[in-house]
C-alpha cells in the first residue's frame, strides 16, 4: 500500500510538472524592424506554431542581457523557460529539419551586394513610422546614435534616396530573374526565403521603389503565409 501510494504521488508530481510546462507558451522577443527577428517570426507562421511576440524597447539593454548575456534579438523563450538566441538557431529549432538548407550562390551574392547599402535606405525611415520599439525619444536616440556610426547621418542618407534607388532597381531586376515557379523564391520554401524575405520586407518601408511583378507577388504571398506584415501602408 505504501509503495503504491508513493508511486501515485510521484506520478501526480510528474503529471503536474508536465501540465505546468505545457501551460508556459513560447515567447519570441523581437524588434519589429529587425530582419533577423523576421527570420524567426517567419518560421512560426510557416509551420503554424503558436508563439507570443514581445516587442522590446530598443534602448532596453537589461532584458536581453539578462536572458542571453548580450543585447541582441530575437530571443526565444522555450516551453521549459530557457532562452535561445541567434535567429537561424531558432528557425532550425522550430522547423525540425524540414527546410531545404541550400542557398543558391547567385542568391547569396545578391544578398551580399544589397547588404552593402540597403540599411542606408531602411534604417533612417524605421524611426519615423511609429514602431513599438521606438515609442520613446530615448529609444529613438539610442538607435540613431548606434546606427549612424555604421551608415552615416540619417538625414544625409534620406537625401540620397534617389541615388540608392537607382542602384536598387537594377538589383531587384537581377533578383526577379532568380525567382522560380512555386511557393518559395527557389520553387519551394527554403533557407533562401528565410534570408531574402526579411530584406525585401524591410525595403517596403521605402516609398518610390518600382517593384518587379514577380517580387511583388512573392512579397505579398510570403507575408500572408508567414504572418509578417509589410510596410507599404506607411512607406516614406
CSV table of N, CA and C in Angstrom, one decimal, residues 128-211:
chain,number,residue,atom,x,y,z
A,128,UNK,N,10.7,56.6,-38.0
A,128,UNK,CA,9.7,57.6,-38.3
A,128,UNK,C,8.3,57.1,-38.5
A,129,UNK,N,8.1,55.7,-38.4
A,129,UNK,CA,6.8,55.2,-38.8
A,129,UNK,C,6.0,54.6,-37.6
A,130,UNK,N,6.4,54.9,-36.4
A,130,UNK,CA,5.6,54.6,-35.2
A,130,UNK,C,5.7,53.1,-34.8
A,131,UNK,N,6.9,52.5,-34.9
A,131,UNK,CA,7.1,51.2,-34.5
A,131,UNK,C,7.2,51.1,-32.9
A,132,UNK,N,6.7,50.0,-32.3
A,132,UNK,CA,6.6,50.0,-30.9
A,132,UNK,C,8.0,50.0,-30.2
A,133,UNK,N,9.0,49.6,-30.8
A,133,UNK,CA,10.4,49.6,-30.2
A,133,UNK,C,10.9,51.0,-30.1
A,134,UNK,N,10.3,52.0,-30.8
A,134,UNK,CA,10.7,53.4,-30.8
A,134,UNK,C,9.7,54.3,-30.2
A,135,UNK,N,8.9,53.8,-29.2
A,135,UNK,CA,7.9,54.6,-28.7
A,135,UNK,C,8.4,55.9,-27.9
A,136,UNK,N,9.6,55.7,-27.3
A,136,UNK,CA,10.1,56.8,-26.6
A,136,UNK,C,11.2,57.6,-27.3
A,137,UNK,N,11.4,58.8,-27.0
A,137,UNK,CA,12.5,59.6,-27.6
A,137,UNK,C,13.9,58.9,-27.3
A,138,UNK,N,14.0,58.4,-26.1
A,138,UNK,CA,15.2,57.7,-25.6
A,138,UNK,C,15.6,56.5,-26.5
A,139,UNK,N,14.5,55.7,-26.9
A,139,UNK,CA,14.7,54.6,-27.7
A,139,UNK,C,15.1,55.0,-29.1
A,140,UNK,N,14.5,56.0,-29.6
A,140,UNK,CA,14.9,56.5,-31.0
A,140,UNK,C,16.3,57.0,-31.0
A,141,UNK,N,16.7,57.8,-30.0
A,141,UNK,CA,18.1,58.3,-29.9
A,141,UNK,C,19.1,57.2,-29.8
A,142,UNK,N,18.8,56.2,-29.0
A,142,UNK,CA,19.7,55.1,-28.8
A,142,UNK,C,20.0,54.4,-30.2
A,143,UNK,N,18.9,54.2,-31.0
A,143,UNK,CA,19.0,53.6,-32.3
A,143,UNK,C,19.8,54.5,-33.2
A,144,UNK,N,19.4,55.7,-33.3
A,144,UNK,CA,20.1,56.7,-34.2
A,144,UNK,C,21.6,56.8,-33.9
A,145,UNK,N,21.9,57.0,-32.7
A,145,UNK,CA,23.3,57.1,-32.3
A,145,UNK,C,24.1,55.9,-32.7
A,146,UNK,N,23.5,54.7,-32.5
A,146,UNK,CA,24.2,53.5,-32.8
A,146,UNK,C,24.4,53.3,-34.3
A,147,UNK,N,23.3,53.4,-35.0
A,147,UNK,CA,23.3,53.1,-36.4
A,147,UNK,C,24.1,54.2,-37.3
A,148,UNK,N,24.1,55.4,-36.8
A,148,UNK,CA,24.8,56.4,-37.6
A,148,UNK,C,26.3,56.2,-37.6
A,149,UNK,N,26.8,55.4,-36.6
A,149,UNK,CA,28.2,55.1,-36.6
A,149,UNK,C,28.6,54.1,-37.7
A,150,UNK,N,27.6,53.4,-38.2
A,150,UNK,CA,27.9,52.4,-39.3
A,150,UNK,C,27.4,52.9,-40.7
A,151,UNK,N,26.3,53.6,-40.7
A,151,UNK,CA,25.8,54.0,-42.1
A,151,UNK,C,25.9,55.5,-42.3
A,152,UNK,N,26.3,56.3,-41.3
A,152,UNK,CA,26.4,57.7,-41.5
A,152,UNK,C,25.1,58.4,-41.1
A,153,UNK,N,25.1,59.8,-41.3
A,153,UNK,CA,24.0,60.6,-40.9
A,153,UNK,C,22.7,60.2,-41.5
A,154,UNK,N,21.6,60.0,-40.7
A,154,UNK,CA,20.3,59.6,-41.3
A,154,UNK,C,19.8,60.5,-42.3
A,155,UNK,N,19.8,61.8,-42.0
A,155,UNK,CA,19.2,62.8,-42.9
A,155,UNK,C,20.0,62.8,-44.2
A,156,UNK,N,21.3,62.7,-44.2
A,156,UNK,CA,22.1,62.6,-45.4
A,156,UNK,C,21.7,61.4,-46.2
A,157,UNK,N,21.5,60.3,-45.6
A,157,UNK,CA,21.1,59.1,-46.3
A,157,UNK,C,19.7,59.3,-46.9
A,158,UNK,N,18.8,59.9,-46.2
A,158,UNK,CA,17.5,60.1,-46.8
A,158,UNK,C,17.6,61.0,-48.0
A,159,UNK,N,18.5,62.0,-48.0
A,159,UNK,CA,18.6,62.9,-49.1
A,159,UNK,C,19.3,62.2,-50.3
A,160,UNK,N,19.9,61.0,-50.1
A,160,UNK,CA,20.5,60.2,-51.2
A,160,UNK,C,19.6,59.1,-51.7
A,161,UNK,N,18.3,59.2,-51.3
A,161,UNK,CA,17.3,58.1,-51.7
A,161,UNK,C,17.3,57.8,-53.2
A,162,UNK,N,17.3,58.8,-54.0
A,162,UNK,CA,17.2,58.6,-55.5
A,162,UNK,C,18.4,57.9,-56.0
A,163,UNK,N,19.6,58.2,-55.4
A,163,UNK,CA,20.8,57.5,-55.8
A,163,UNK,C,20.8,56.1,-55.4
A,164,UNK,N,20.3,55.8,-54.2
A,164,UNK,CA,20.2,54.4,-53.8
A,164,UNK,C,19.2,53.6,-54.6
A,165,UNK,N,18.1,54.3,-54.9
A,165,UNK,CA,17.0,53.6,-55.6
A,165,UNK,C,17.5,53.2,-57.0
A,166,UNK,N,18.3,54.0,-57.7
A,166,UNK,CA,18.8,53.7,-59.0
A,166,UNK,C,19.6,52.4,-58.9
A,167,UNK,N,20.3,52.2,-57.9
A,167,UNK,CA,21.1,51.0,-57.7
A,167,UNK,C,20.2,49.8,-57.4
A,168,UNK,N,19.2,50.1,-56.5
A,168,UNK,CA,18.4,49.0,-56.0
A,168,UNK,C,17.5,48.5,-57.2
A,169,UNK,N,17.0,49.3,-58.0
A,169,UNK,CA,16.2,48.9,-59.1
A,169,UNK,C,16.9,47.9,-60.0
A,170,UNK,N,18.2,48.2,-60.3
A,170,UNK,CA,19.0,47.2,-61.0
A,170,UNK,C,19.1,45.9,-60.3
A,171,UNK,N,19.3,46.0,-59.0
A,171,UNK,CA,19.5,44.7,-58.2
A,171,UNK,C,18.2,44.0,-58.1
A,172,UNK,N,17.0,44.6,-58.0
A,172,UNK,CA,15.8,44.0,-57.9
A,172,UNK,C,15.5,43.2,-59.2
A,173,UNK,N,15.8,43.8,-60.4
A,173,UNK,CA,15.6,43.2,-61.7
A,173,UNK,C,16.5,41.9,-61.7
A,174,UNK,N,17.7,42.0,-61.2
A,174,UNK,CA,18.5,40.8,-61.1
A,174,UNK,C,17.9,39.7,-60.3
A,175,UNK,N,17.3,40.1,-59.1
A,175,UNK,CA,16.7,39.1,-58.2
A,175,UNK,C,15.5,38.5,-58.9
A,176,UNK,N,14.7,39.3,-59.6
A,176,UNK,CA,13.5,38.7,-60.2
A,176,UNK,C,13.8,37.6,-61.2
A,177,UNK,N,14.9,37.7,-61.8
A,177,UNK,CA,15.4,36.7,-62.7
A,177,UNK,C,15.7,35.3,-62.0
A,178,UNK,N,15.8,35.4,-60.7
A,178,UNK,CA,16.1,34.2,-59.9
A,178,UNK,C,14.9,33.6,-59.3
A,179,UNK,N,13.8,34.2,-59.5
A,179,UNK,CA,12.5,33.7,-58.9
A,179,UNK,C,12.0,32.5,-59.7
A,180,UNK,N,11.8,31.4,-59.1
A,180,UNK,CA,11.3,30.2,-59.8
A,180,UNK,C,9.8,30.0,-59.5
A,181,UNK,N,9.1,29.2,-60.3
A,181,UNK,CA,7.7,28.9,-60.1
A,181,UNK,C,7.6,28.1,-58.9
A,182,UNK,N,6.5,28.4,-58.1
A,182,UNK,CA,6.3,27.6,-56.9
A,182,UNK,C,6.1,28.5,-55.7
A,183,UNK,N,6.2,27.9,-54.5
A,183,UNK,CA,5.9,28.7,-53.3
A,183,UNK,C,7.0,29.6,-52.8
A,184,UNK,N,8.2,29.2,-52.9
A,184,UNK,CA,9.3,30.0,-52.4
A,184,UNK,C,10.1,30.6,-53.5
A,185,UNK,N,11.1,31.3,-53.2
A,185,UNK,CA,12.0,32.0,-54.1
A,185,UNK,C,12.6,31.0,-55.1
A,186,UNK,N,13.0,29.8,-54.6
A,186,UNK,CA,13.5,28.8,-55.5
A,186,UNK,C,12.6,27.7,-55.9
A,187,UNK,N,11.3,27.9,-55.7
A,187,UNK,CA,10.3,26.9,-56.1
A,187,UNK,C,9.7,26.2,-54.9
A,188,UNK,N,10.4,26.2,-53.8
A,188,UNK,CA,9.8,25.7,-52.6
A,188,UNK,C,10.4,26.5,-51.4
A,189,UNK,N,9.7,26.5,-50.3
A,189,UNK,CA,10.1,27.2,-49.1
A,189,UNK,C,11.4,26.6,-48.6
A,190,UNK,N,12.4,27.5,-48.5
A,190,UNK,CA,13.7,27.1,-48.1
A,190,UNK,C,14.5,28.1,-47.3
A,191,UNK,N,15.7,27.9,-47.0
A,191,UNK,CA,16.5,28.8,-46.3
A,191,UNK,C,16.7,30.1,-47.1
A,192,UNK,N,16.6,30.0,-48.4
A,192,UNK,CA,16.7,31.2,-49.2
A,192,UNK,C,15.6,32.2,-48.8
A,193,UNK,N,14.4,31.7,-48.6
A,193,UNK,CA,13.3,32.6,-48.2
A,193,UNK,C,13.5,33.2,-46.8
A,194,UNK,N,14.1,32.4,-45.9
A,194,UNK,CA,14.3,32.9,-44.5
A,194,UNK,C,15.4,34.1,-44.6
A,195,UNK,N,16.3,34.0,-45.5
A,195,UNK,CA,17.3,35.0,-45.7
A,195,UNK,C,16.9,36.2,-46.5
A,196,UNK,N,16.1,36.0,-47.5
A,196,UNK,CA,15.8,37.0,-48.5
A,196,UNK,C,14.5,37.8,-48.2
A,197,UNK,N,13.5,37.2,-47.7
A,197,UNK,CA,12.2,37.9,-47.5
A,197,UNK,C,12.4,39.0,-46.5
A,198,UNK,N,13.2,38.8,-45.3
A,198,UNK,CA,13.3,39.9,-44.4
A,198,UNK,C,13.9,41.2,-45.0
A,199,UNK,N,14.9,41.0,-46.0
A,199,UNK,CA,15.5,42.2,-46.6
A,199,UNK,C,14.5,42.9,-47.5
A,200,UNK,N,13.7,42.1,-48.3
A,200,UNK,CA,12.7,42.7,-49.2
A,200,UNK,C,11.6,43.3,-48.3
A,201,UNK,N,11.2,42.6,-47.3
A,201,UNK,CA,10.1,43.2,-46.5
A,201,UNK,C,10.5,44.5,-45.9
A,202,UNK,N,11.7,44.7,-45.4
A,202,UNK,CA,12.1,45.9,-44.8
A,202,UNK,C,12.2,47.0,-45.9
A,203,UNK,N,12.5,46.7,-47.1
A,203,UNK,CA,12.6,47.7,-48.1
A,203,UNK,C,11.2,48.2,-48.5
A,204,UNK,N,10.1,47.5,-48.1
A,204,UNK,CA,8.8,48.1,-48.4
A,204,UNK,C,8.5,49.4,-47.6
A,205,UNK,N,9.4,49.7,-46.7
A,205,UNK,CA,9.3,51.0,-45.9
A,205,UNK,C,9.7,52.2,-46.8
A,206,UNK,N,10.3,51.9,-48.0
A,206,UNK,CA,10.8,52.9,-48.8
A,206,UNK,C,9.8,53.3,-49.9
A,207,UNK,N,9.3,54.5,-49.9
A,207,UNK,CA,8.4,54.9,-51.0
A,207,UNK,C,9.2,55.2,-52.3
A,208,UNK,N,8.6,54.8,-53.4
A,208,UNK,CA,9.2,55.1,-54.7
A,208,UNK,C,9.9,53.9,-55.3
A,209,UNK,N,10.0,52.8,-54.6
A,209,UNK,CA,10.6,51.6,-55.2
A,209,UNK,C,9.6,51.0,-56.3
A,210,UNK,N,10.1,50.8,-57.5
A,210,UNK,CA,9.4,50.1,-58.5
A,210,UNK,C,9.6,48.6,-58.5
A,211,UNK,N,8.7,47.9,-57.8
A,211,UNK,CA,8.8,46.5,-57.6
A,211,UNK,C,8.5,45.7,-58.9
